[in-house]
Amino acid sequence: KAGVTQTPRYLIKTRGQQVTLSCSPISGHRSVSWYQQTPGQGLQFLFEYFSETQRNKGNFPGRFSGRQFSNSRSEMNVSTLELGDSALYLCASSWDRADTQYFGPGTRLTVL
Amino acid sequence: GESVGLHLPTLSVQEGDNSIINCAYSNSASDYFIWYKQESGKGPQFIIDIRSNMDKRQGQRVTVLLNKTVKHLSLQIAATQPGDSAVYFCAENINNDMRFGAGTRLTVKP
């Protein structure tokens, strides 16, 4: 069974731009969670989608948004990028949020 | 999930020795715990999990111990190998919300 995949793996953007990251969960998993990981803050929860609905949201500004499609694939979008948005963005899928979450390799975003 | 501001604890062990990585969890209502391993440049990888109705669970070269009295979780790695070098962190399920610890960096010396 294929694992969680994320595209792109690496991305370089400049301040003010916007970016869209993609995540394909493990087949059959309906819950997709997104995390931001930085050396200073560790794993920070962004939001979780289940059956195309956002069920949980972390403490991030409205510039961070996401969506989930009917095939459970998910995208997250960050608008008006800031230098502090540079991070590894991780996607995790599970049957449901309280179940074991399996992570993708992440997208390394660098904002210049 | 939340993580405290980070200055990762580190553990350095000799190849072949056993490693013990500890995690203190916050909520006595937590009923499910997971250990993850994250190698440099990769996403976290599931290692082993344990439910609160157990106090020990064994996998291949790994054992997780749960002490609910003191809200403590530990991961034991037997015969540590260079490939075990990574950041290890625990996660707990609180009211259907997974929360992640800050992690411990394990370095294996040859």
mmCIF file of C-alpha atoms in Angstrom, chain A residues 5 9 14 16-17 23-24 33 39-40 46 52 61 68 76 79 86 91 96 98 101 107 109:
data_model
loop_
_atom_site.group_PDB
_atom_site.id
_atom_site.type_symbol
_atom_site.label_atom_id
_atom_site.label_comp_id
_atom_site.label_asym_id
_atom_site.label_seq_id
_atom_site.Cartn_x
_atom_site.Cartn_y
_atom_site.Cartn_z
ATOM 1 C CA THR A 5 2.785 11.522 -0.721
ATOM 2 C CA ARG A 9 9.119 18.307 -1.988
ATOM 3 C CA THR A 14 9.503 35.279 -2.079
ATOM 4 C CA GLY A 16 4.151 38.294 -0.604
ATOM 5 C CA GLN A 17 3.666 35.353 -2.920
ATOM 6 C CA CYS A 23 -1.074 15.783 -0.094
ATOM 7 C CA SER A 24 -2.335 12.382 -1.168
ATOM 8 C CA SER A 33 -3.981 16.698 9.064
ATOM 9 C CA PRO A 39 13.417 24.092 14.591
ATOM 10 C CA GLY A 40 12.177 26.632 17.093
ATOM 11 C CA LEU A 46 -2.533 23.646 11.301
ATOM 12 C CA GLU A 52 -14.085 17.278 2.760
ATOM 13 C CA PRO A 61 -3.663 33.211 10.843
ATOM 14 C CA GLN A 68 -10.030 18.338 0.883
ATOM 15 C CA MET A 76 -3.123 23.715 1.784
ATOM 16 C CA SER A 79 -1.152 33.520 0.941
ATOM 17 C CA SER A 86 9.725 29.030 6.050
ATOM 18 C CA CYS A 91 0.734 16.079 5.986
ATOM 19 C CA ASP A 96 -9.772 9.182 11.835
ATOM 20 C CA ALA A 98 -7.528 9.965 16.891
ATOM 21 C CA GLN A 101 -1.350 9.256 11.839
ATOM 22 C CA THR A 107 7.323 19.958 1.671
ATOM 23 C CA LEU A 109 9.175 25.764 1.950
#
